[in-house]
Structure formats: C-alpha cells, structure tokens
Coordinates of C-alpha atoms in Angstrom, one line a residue:
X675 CA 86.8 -104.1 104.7
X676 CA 83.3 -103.1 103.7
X677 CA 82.3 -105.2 100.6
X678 CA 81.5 -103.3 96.9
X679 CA 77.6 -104.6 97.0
X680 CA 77.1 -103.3 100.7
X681 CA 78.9 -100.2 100.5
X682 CA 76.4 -99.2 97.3
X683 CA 73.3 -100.2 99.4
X684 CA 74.4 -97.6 102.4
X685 CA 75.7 -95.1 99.6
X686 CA 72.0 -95.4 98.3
X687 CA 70.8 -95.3 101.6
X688 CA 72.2 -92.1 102.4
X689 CA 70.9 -90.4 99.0
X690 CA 67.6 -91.6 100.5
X691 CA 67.6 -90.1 103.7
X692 CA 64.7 -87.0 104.8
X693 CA 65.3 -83.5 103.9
X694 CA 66.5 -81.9 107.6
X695 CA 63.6 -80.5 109.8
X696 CA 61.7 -77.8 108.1
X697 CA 63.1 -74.7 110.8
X698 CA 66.6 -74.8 108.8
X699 CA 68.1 -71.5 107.3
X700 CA 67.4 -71.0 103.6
X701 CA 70.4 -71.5 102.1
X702 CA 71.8 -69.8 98.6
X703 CA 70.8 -72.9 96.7
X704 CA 67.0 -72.4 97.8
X705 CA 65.1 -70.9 94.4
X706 CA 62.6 -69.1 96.6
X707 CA 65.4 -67.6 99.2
X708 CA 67.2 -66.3 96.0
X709 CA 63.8 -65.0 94.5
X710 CA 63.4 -62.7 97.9
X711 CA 67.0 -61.2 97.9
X712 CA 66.4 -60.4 94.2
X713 CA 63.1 -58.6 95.0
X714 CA 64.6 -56.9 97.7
X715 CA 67.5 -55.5 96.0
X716 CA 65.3 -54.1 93.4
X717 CA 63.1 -52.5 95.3
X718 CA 66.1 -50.8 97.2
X719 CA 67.7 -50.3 94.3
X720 CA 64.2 -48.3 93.1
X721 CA 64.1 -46.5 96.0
X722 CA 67.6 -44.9 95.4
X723 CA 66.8 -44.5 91.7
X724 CA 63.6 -42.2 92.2
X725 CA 65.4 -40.5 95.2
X726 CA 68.9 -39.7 92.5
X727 CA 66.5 -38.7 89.8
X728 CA 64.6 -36.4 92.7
X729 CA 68.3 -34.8 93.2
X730 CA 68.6 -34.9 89.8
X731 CA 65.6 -32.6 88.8
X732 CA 65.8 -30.1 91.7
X733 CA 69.5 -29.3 91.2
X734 CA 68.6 -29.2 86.8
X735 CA 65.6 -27.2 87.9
X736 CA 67.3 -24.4 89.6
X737 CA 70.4 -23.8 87.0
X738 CA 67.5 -23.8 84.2
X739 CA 65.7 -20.7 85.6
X740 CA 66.6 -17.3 86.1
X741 CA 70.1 -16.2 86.4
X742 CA 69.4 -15.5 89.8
X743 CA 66.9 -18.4 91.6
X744 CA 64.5 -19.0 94.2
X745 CA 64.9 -22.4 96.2
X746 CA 63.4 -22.2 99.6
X747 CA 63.4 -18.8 100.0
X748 CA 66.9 -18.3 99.5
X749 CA 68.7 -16.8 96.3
X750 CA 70.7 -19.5 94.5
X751 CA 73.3 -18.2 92.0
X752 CA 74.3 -20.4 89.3
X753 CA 77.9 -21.1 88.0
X754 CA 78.7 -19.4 84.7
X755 CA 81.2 -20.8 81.9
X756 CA 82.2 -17.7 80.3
X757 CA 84.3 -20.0 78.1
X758 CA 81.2 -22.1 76.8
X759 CA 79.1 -19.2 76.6
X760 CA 81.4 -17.6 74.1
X761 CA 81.9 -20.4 71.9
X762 CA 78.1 -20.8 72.0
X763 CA 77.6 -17.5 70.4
X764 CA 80.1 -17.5 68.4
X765 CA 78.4 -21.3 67.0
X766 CA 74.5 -19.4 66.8
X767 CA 75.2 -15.9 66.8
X768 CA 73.2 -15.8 69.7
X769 CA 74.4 -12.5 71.7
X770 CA 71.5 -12.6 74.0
X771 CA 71.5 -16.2 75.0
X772 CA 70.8 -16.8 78.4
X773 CA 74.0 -17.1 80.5
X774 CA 72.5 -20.4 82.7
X775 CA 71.2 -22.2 79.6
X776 CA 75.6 -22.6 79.5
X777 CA 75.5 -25.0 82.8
X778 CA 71.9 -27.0 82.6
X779 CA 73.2 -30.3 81.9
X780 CA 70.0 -31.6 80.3
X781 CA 69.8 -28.6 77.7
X782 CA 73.1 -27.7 77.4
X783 CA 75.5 -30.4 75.1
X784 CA 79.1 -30.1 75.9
X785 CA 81.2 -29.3 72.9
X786 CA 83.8 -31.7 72.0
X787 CA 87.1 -30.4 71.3
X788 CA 88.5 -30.7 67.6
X789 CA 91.9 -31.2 68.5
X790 CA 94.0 -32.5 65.2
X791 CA 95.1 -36.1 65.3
X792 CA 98.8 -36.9 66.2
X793 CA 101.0 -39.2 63.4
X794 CA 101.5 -41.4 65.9
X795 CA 103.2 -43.7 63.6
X796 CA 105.9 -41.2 62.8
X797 CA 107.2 -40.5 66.5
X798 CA 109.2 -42.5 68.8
X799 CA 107.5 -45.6 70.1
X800 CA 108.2 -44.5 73.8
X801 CA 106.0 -41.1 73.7
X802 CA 103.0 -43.3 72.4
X803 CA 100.7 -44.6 74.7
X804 CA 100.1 -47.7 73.2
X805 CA 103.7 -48.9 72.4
X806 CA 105.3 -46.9 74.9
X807 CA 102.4 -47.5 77.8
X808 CA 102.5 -51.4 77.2
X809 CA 98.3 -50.9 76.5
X810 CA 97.2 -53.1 73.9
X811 CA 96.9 -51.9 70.3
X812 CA 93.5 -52.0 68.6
X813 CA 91.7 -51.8 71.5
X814 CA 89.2 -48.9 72.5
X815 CA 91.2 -48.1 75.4
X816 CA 94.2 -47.5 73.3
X817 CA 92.4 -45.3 70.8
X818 CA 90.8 -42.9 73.6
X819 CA 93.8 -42.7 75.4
X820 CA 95.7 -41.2 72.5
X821 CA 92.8 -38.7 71.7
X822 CA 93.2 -37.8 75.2
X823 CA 97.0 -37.0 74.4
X824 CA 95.8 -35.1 71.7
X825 CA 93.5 -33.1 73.1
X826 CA 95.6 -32.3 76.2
X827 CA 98.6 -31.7 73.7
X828 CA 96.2 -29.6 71.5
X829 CA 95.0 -27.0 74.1
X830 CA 98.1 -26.6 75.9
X831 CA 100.0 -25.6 72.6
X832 CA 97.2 -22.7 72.2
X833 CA 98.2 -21.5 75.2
X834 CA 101.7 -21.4 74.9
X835 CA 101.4 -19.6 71.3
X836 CA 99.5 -17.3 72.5
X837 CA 102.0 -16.5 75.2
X838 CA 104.2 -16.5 72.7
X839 CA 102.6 -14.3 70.9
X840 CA 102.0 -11.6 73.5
X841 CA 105.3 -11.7 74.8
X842 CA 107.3 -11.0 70.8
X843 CA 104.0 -8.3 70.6
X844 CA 105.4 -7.0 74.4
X845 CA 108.9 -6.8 73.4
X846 CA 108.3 -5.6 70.3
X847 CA 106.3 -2.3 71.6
X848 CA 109.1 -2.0 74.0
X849 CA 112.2 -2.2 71.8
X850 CA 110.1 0.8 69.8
X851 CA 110.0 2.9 72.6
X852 CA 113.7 2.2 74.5
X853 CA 116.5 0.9 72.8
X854 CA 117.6 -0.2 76.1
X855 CA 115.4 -2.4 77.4
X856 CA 116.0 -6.0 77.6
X857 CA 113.4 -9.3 77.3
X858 CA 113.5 -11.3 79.7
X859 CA 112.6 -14.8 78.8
X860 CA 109.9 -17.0 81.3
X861 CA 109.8 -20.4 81.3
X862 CA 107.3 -22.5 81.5
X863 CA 107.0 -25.3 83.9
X864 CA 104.0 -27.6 83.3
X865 CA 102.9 -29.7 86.0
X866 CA 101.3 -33.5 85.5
X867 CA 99.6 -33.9 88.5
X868 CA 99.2 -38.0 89.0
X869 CA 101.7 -38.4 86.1
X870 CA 101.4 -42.6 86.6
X871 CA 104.4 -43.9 84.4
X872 CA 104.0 -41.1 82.2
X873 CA 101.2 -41.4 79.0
X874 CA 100.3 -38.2 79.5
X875 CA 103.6 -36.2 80.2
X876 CA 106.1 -37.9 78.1
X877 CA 104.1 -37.8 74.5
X878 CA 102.9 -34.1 75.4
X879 CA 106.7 -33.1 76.4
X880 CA 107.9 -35.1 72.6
X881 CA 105.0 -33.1 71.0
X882 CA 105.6 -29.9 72.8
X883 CA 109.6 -29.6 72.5
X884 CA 110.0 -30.0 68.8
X885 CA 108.8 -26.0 68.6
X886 CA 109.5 -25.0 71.9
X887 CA 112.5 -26.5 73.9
X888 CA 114.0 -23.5 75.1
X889 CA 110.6 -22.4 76.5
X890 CA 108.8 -25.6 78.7
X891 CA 109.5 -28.1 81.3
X892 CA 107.6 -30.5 82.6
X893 CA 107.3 -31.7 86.0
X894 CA 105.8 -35.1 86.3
X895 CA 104.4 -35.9 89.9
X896 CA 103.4 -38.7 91.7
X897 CA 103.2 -41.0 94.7
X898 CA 104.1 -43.9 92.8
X899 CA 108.0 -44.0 92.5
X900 CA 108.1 -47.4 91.0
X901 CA 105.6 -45.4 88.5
X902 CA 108.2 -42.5 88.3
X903 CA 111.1 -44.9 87.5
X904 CA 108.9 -46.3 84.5
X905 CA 108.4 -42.9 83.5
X906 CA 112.3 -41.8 83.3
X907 CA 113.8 -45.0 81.8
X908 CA 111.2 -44.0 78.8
X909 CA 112.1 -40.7 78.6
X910 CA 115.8 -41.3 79.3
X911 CA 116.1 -43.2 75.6
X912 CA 114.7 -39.9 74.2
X913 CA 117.4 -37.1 74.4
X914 CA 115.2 -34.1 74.4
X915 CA 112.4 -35.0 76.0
X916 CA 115.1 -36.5 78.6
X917 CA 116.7 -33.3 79.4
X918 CA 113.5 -31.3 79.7
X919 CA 111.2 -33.6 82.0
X920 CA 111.4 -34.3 85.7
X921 CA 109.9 -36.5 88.5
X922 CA 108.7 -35.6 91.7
X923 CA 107.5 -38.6 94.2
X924 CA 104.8 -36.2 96.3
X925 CA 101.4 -36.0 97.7
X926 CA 98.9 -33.8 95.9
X927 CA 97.9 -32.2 98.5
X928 CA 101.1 -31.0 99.7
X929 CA 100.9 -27.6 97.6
X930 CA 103.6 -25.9 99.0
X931 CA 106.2 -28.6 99.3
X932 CA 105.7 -29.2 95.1
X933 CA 105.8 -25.3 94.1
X934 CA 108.9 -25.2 96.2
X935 CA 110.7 -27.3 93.0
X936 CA 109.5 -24.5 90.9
X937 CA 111.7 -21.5 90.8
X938 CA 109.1 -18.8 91.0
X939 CA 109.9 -16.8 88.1
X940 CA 108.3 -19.7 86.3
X941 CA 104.9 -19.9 84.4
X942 CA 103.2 -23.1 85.3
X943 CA 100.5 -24.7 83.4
X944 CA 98.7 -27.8 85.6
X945 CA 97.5 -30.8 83.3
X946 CA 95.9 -33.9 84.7
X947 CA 94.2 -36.5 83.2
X948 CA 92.4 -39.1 85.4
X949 CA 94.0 -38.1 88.7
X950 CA 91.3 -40.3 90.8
X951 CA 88.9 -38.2 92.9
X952 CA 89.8 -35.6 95.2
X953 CA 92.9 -35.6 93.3
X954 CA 91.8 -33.5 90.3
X955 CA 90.9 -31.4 92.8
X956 CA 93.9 -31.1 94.6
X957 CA 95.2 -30.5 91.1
X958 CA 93.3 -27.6 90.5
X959 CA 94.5 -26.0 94.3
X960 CA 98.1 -26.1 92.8
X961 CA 96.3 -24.0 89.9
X962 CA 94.8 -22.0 91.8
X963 CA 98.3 -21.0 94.4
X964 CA 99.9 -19.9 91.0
X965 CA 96.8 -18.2 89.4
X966 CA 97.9 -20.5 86.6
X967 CA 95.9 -22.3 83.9
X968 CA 94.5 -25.6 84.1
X969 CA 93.8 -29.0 81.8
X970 CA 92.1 -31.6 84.0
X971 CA 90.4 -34.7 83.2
X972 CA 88.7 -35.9 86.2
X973 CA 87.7 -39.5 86.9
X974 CA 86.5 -41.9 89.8
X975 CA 84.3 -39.2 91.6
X976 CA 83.4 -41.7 94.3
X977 CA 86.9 -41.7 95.3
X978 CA 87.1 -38.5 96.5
X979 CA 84.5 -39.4 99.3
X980 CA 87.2 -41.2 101.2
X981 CA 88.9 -39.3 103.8
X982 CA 92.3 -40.0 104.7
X983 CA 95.6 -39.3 106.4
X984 CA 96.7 -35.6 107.1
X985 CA 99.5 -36.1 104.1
X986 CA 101.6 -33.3 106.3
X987 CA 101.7 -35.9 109.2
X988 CA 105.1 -37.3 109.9
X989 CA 104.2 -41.1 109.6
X990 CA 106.8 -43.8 108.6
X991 CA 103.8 -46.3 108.8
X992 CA 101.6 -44.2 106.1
X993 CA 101.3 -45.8 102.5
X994 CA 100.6 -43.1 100.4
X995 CA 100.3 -45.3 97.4
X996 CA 97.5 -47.1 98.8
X997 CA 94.1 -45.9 97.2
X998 CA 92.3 -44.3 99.8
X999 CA 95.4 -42.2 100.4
X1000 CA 96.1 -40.9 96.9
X1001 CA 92.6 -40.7 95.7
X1002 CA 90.7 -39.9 99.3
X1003 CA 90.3 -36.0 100.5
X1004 CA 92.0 -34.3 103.8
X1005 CA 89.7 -32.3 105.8
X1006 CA 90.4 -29.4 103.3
X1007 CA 89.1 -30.2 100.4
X1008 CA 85.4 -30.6 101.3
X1009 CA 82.1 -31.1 99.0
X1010 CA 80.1 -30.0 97.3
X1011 CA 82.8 -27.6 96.4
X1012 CA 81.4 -24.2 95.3
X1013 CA 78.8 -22.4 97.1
X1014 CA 76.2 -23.1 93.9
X1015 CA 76.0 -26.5 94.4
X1016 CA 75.3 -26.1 98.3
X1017 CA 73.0 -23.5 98.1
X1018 CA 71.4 -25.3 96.0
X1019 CA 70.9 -28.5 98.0
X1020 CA 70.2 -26.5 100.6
X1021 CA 69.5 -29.0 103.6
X1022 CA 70.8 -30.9 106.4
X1023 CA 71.3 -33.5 104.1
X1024 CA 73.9 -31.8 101.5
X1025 CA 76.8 -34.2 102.2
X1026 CA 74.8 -37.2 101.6
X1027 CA 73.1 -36.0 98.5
X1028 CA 76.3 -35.3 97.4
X1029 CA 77.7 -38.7 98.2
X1030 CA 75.0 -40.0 95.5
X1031 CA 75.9 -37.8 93.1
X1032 CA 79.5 -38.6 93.7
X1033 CA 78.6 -42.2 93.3
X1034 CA 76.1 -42.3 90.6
X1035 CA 78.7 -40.1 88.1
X1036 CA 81.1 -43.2 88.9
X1037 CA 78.6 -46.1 87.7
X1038 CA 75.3 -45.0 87.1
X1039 CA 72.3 -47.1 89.0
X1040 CA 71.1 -50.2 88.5
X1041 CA 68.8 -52.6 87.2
X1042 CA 68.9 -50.6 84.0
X1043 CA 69.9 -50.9 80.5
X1044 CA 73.1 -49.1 79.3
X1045 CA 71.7 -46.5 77.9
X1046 CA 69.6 -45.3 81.3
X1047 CA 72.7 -46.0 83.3
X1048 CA 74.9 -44.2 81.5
X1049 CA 72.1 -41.0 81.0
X1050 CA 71.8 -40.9 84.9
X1051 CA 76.1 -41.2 84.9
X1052 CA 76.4 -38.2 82.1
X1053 CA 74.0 -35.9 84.4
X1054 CA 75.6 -36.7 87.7
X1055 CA 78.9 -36.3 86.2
X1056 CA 78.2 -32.6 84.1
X1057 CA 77.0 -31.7 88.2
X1058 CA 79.9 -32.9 89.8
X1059 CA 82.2 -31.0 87.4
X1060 CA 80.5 -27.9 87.3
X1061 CA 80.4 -27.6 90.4
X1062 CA 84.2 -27.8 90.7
X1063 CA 84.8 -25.5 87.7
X1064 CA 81.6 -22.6 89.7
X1065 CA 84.4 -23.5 92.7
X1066 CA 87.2 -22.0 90.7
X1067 CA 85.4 -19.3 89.1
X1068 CA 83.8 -18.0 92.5
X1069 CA 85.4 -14.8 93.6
X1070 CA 88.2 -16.0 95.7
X1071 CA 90.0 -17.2 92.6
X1072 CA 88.1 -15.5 89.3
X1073 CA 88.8 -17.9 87.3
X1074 CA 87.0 -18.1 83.8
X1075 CA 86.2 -21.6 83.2
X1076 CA 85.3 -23.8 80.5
X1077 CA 83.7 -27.6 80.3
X1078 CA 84.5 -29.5 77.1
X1079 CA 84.6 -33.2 75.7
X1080 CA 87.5 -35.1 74.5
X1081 CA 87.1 -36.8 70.6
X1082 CA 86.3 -40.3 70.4
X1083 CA 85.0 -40.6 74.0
X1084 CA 80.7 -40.8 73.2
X1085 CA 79.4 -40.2 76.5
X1086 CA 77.0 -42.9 75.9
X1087 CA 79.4 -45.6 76.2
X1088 CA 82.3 -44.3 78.1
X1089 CA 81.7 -41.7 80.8
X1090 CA 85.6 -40.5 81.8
X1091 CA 85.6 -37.6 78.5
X1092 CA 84.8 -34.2 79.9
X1093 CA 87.9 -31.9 80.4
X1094 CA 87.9 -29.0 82.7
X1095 CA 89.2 -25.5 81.8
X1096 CA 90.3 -22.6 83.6
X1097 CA 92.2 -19.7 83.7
X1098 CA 92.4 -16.8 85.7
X1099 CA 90.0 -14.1 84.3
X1100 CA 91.6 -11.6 81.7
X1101 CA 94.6 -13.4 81.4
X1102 CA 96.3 -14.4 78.3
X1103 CA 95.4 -18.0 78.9
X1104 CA 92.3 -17.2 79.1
X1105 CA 92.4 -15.8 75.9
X1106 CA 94.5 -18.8 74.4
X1107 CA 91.2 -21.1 75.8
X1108 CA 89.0 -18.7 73.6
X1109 CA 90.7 -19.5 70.1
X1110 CA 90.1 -23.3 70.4
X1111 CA 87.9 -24.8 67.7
X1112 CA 85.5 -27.7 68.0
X1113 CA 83.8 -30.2 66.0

C-alpha cells in the first residue's frame, strides 16, 4: 500500500506532466477550435440567408407586377384570392384595386378574423381545450388554442346558416309553386382531418349542436387510435356531442377509403387545424374529391418534404403513426403545388428552392434577432400557403379561396395563425366565406 505523502507527490506529478505533442486534434474544449466552427457556421448560415432573401424577392417581385408577368421570357400568372380581394374593397372602397396587390406578401397584410369569443367558462370542461385537452391554463398556448376553436367554430357556423338559409329560401319557392313537393333534408358531415384527441372536433361539435343537431356530424380522423380513444371517452361523458361524433383510425391520403364512411348524399365540410405538413394538404384533396368547403390551418411546412410509404401498400411492418409517415408526402402530392409558384421559380432548381422556403416558413434563419427571424418566417410562410390556396383555385378545381389570420396569434411572435379558405366557385359556401367580418 502506496503511502498518503507519496501518493500526493505522483498525483502532483502527473498534473505536471507536458501538454501531448503539438500534431493532436483540436478538441471541443480548444477556445480557438470553437472560434473557427462558429465562424464557419455563420458564414454558411449568411450564405443561405442572402440566397432565401434572393428567393424571397424574385418570387415578391413577380406577384407585385402586372396581373400577367414576365420572368425569363415566359408569362407567369399570379394566384388570385377572390375572397381577400372582396373584403379589401369592401374595407377601402377600392373597386379598381389591383387584383395581385391581394397575394404580395410584403404589401398585402392578412386580415385577422373577428370571430366572437366562446364563454368557455359556461360549457362543459371536456369541449375546452384547456380543461378538457390537459394543456395548462394561463399559458399562451392555452389562450391561442381556444381562439383557434373559435375561429374554426366561427366560420364554419356561417357556412352552415347560410346553407340553412338557402335551403328554407329553396323550399320555400317550391312549396309556392307545388303543393306536392317534398324537402329533402342533407346532412352535414364535417370532417377533422388529423383530429389528435380531439381539441378541435369535440368543442366545435358542443358549439355546433346546440342549434343544429339534427343537421351535422362530425367525423374525427386520425392515425393515432390511442389519440381516438382519448377523443371518445371525452365525448362519451357528453350525450349530444356523444351521439353525433365519430372516429376513423385512417391515413390521409387514403381519399377514397375515408369518403367511403360518408354516405354520399352528405354535405361535407373539411376542417383541420395543424395537420403537420403534407397533411393539410392531403386535407384539402379530400375537399377537393367532394367539391366541398375547407377550414385548414396548416403547420410544420418542413414536414411535408419527407417522402414516405405508399399508405395503399399492404405492409404489417408500416407504422403509420411514426412522423415521417403521417406528416411526410407520397409521390402524389408534389411541390411547389400550383403552377404559379413553379412558373415562377422557373429553373432546374425549383424543388430545392422550395425545400428552403419549406424550411425557412418552419423556423426562420439564423443568427438573427426574433424579429428578423420571424419577418423571413411570415414571408416564406404567406408563399407556401398561397401557393397551396392558387393550387386549389387553378382550373381543375375552381375554387375561390381566401387567406386569413386567427385572433391572438401576432405573427411576430408566433408563426402557426394563418387559416386557409376555399370553396368551390359560386357556391353557397362560398358565399357564407363572403359574410365574415374581421377586426
């Protein structure tokens, strides 16, 4: 045994000895190794910030200008919100406004919905999003995620009075005219695409119901089924909303398979709020089958870059849950989406320069202070969305569309807010989308 006094001398010793020979790797500790990655990064990181704010410009540039553009020599058409347009003239009584001045993201500000605020306090705990969605009260996740609720619960009643509406003015001319004609009455099936345990689809059924029970469903789908069973032991303790809502455990993307639980006398409305990536899209596609209305509230853009398994394989060993599966694309949903976005990009290089925008409307770029990040976020984000909404409203599906902001979501702190509208053109929905009021 190794006495205290000479085990202190070697241990001293030791600390003494040479640094190792001066051709050893820089380690993370090294000041000046750190120093050089740092520099590195940011000079990448500068690179990809002048290259985004490049994209940035040229695709701001050519929905600024003429209805009608030049970009290398070909025509580039731009996508029009008749939705926004109207509301803007209705705002100025501007009737000769410029119809592209409607989609520039740097001149154009999205309106924000004025959807009326829900007593939250007055209806049962399980259709609130904070008591009933176990999110924590007092918190600025809580608050946006019942103005979200009411601004999905708002626009969705328009369009259901105006249906309403239409069909008593329908059957009234028609009981005038022949004593024996009969109403018949249409249900409405609306369809949560990427329901989760149900914070959207159970407080908007218990808001919905208590004026129109005999008249909705709602059809709450998902991939999650432990999700699904959250969401029907909430709605199972209330009666009503109970008997009107049901689950579907389903990939998004298979369209045909999910209208097949819809018996096709149906109306459908499609709602969806932060359905990650390509699955707002594939939300839309079940719009677009039906030539039926649509709420969405997209979120995670970068998602949607992810390819993933044909869902329509027949593959024990395939989890949809994972992320990649329910958020990623199949080779059918490809981007850009509309044919204003690639014309405008207009190169080789559209699919990567669409990756950044993808990206960049997720988290912004950095170094930057909040406020930059979140200006490049709002820009790439207004791009990515219009260029989904000038998808819809090309002419394969006529759609007249409509980009709007949730309250309480300030697109300088919190980027998820902007709501997508559509509705087939000349429809009564599209009407109903016409007679909402903003702030």
């Amino acid at each position: 045994m190794i006495p205290l006094p000479t085990l202190l001398v070697l241990l001293l010793a030791v600390g003494n000895l040479p640094p190792p020979p001066s051709n050893r790797i820089a380690d993370d500790d090294d000041p000046n190794s750190r120093n050089a990655e740092s520099s590195r990064w940011r000079r990448r990181t500068a690179k990809r910030r002048e290259r985004t704010e490049r994209l940035l410009n040229k695709i701001e540039t050519s929905s600024s200008s003429s209805s009608s553009s030049s970009l290398g020599g070909a025509a580039v058409q731009s996508p029009l919100l008749l939705l926004n347009a109207r509301h803007h003239r209705r705002r100025h009584d501007a009737s000769s406004i410029v119809d592209d001045d409607m989609i520039n993201p740097t001149r154009y500000e999205i309106p924000t919905l004025a959807s009326p605020p829900i007593e939250w306090n007055r209806i049962d705990p399980q259709a609130d999003p904070i008591r009933g969605g176990k999110i924590r009260p007092d918190t600025a996740r809580g608050g946006r995620k019942r103005a979200q609720v009411e601004a999905f619960a708002y626009v969705v009643l328009e369009l259901l009075r105006r249906k309403r509406n239409v069909k008593q003015s329908s059957s009234s001319s028609s009981s005038s005219s022949s004593s024996t004609t009969v109403a018949v009455r249409r249900r409405t099936t609306i369809i949560d695409a990427g329901s989760g345990a149900g914070n959207l689809a159970i407080p908007l059924a218990a808001c919905l119901l208590e004026t129109m029970e005999d008249e909705i469903e709602i059809l709450a789908i998902d991939t999650n089924e432990f999700a699904l069973q959250r969401l029907s032991e909430r709605a199972e303790t209330m009666p009503i909303v109970g008997k009107n809502i049901r689950t579907l455990a389903a990939d998004l993307a298979d369209v045909n398979s999910i209208l097949g639980h819809i018996p096709s006398e149906n109306d459908v409305v499609v709602v969806s709020l932060h359905a990650c990536g390509a699955a707002s899209d594939y939300a839309m596609n079940l719009a677009h089958v039906r030539d039926a209305p649509f709420v969405v509230c997209p979120c995670c853009t970068a998602k949607s870059l992810t390819k993933r398994e044909d869902s329509t394989r027949n593959d024990t060993t395939k989890n949809n849950n994972a992320s990649f599966q329910r958020s990623g694309a199949t080779s059918e949903i490809t981007y850009p989406r509309s044919k204003w976005l690639n014309d405008v990009l207009n190169s080789n290089d559209a699919d990567a320069e669409y990756a950044i925008l993808a990206k960049v409307a997720d988290v912004g770029l950095g170094p930057q202070t909040p406020s930059q990040q979140r200006g490049h976020q709002r820009r790439a984000k207004h791009i990515v969305e219009l260029d989904r909404l000038a998808y819809s409203s090309s002419r394969e599906y006529g759609y007249e569309t409509g980009l709007v902001r949730v309250r309480r979501h300030d697109p300088t702190v919190y980027g998820k807010g902007e709501m997508l509208l559509g509705a087939k053109g000349g429809s009564v929905a599209a009407g109903g989308f016409c007679g909402l009021l903003f702030e």
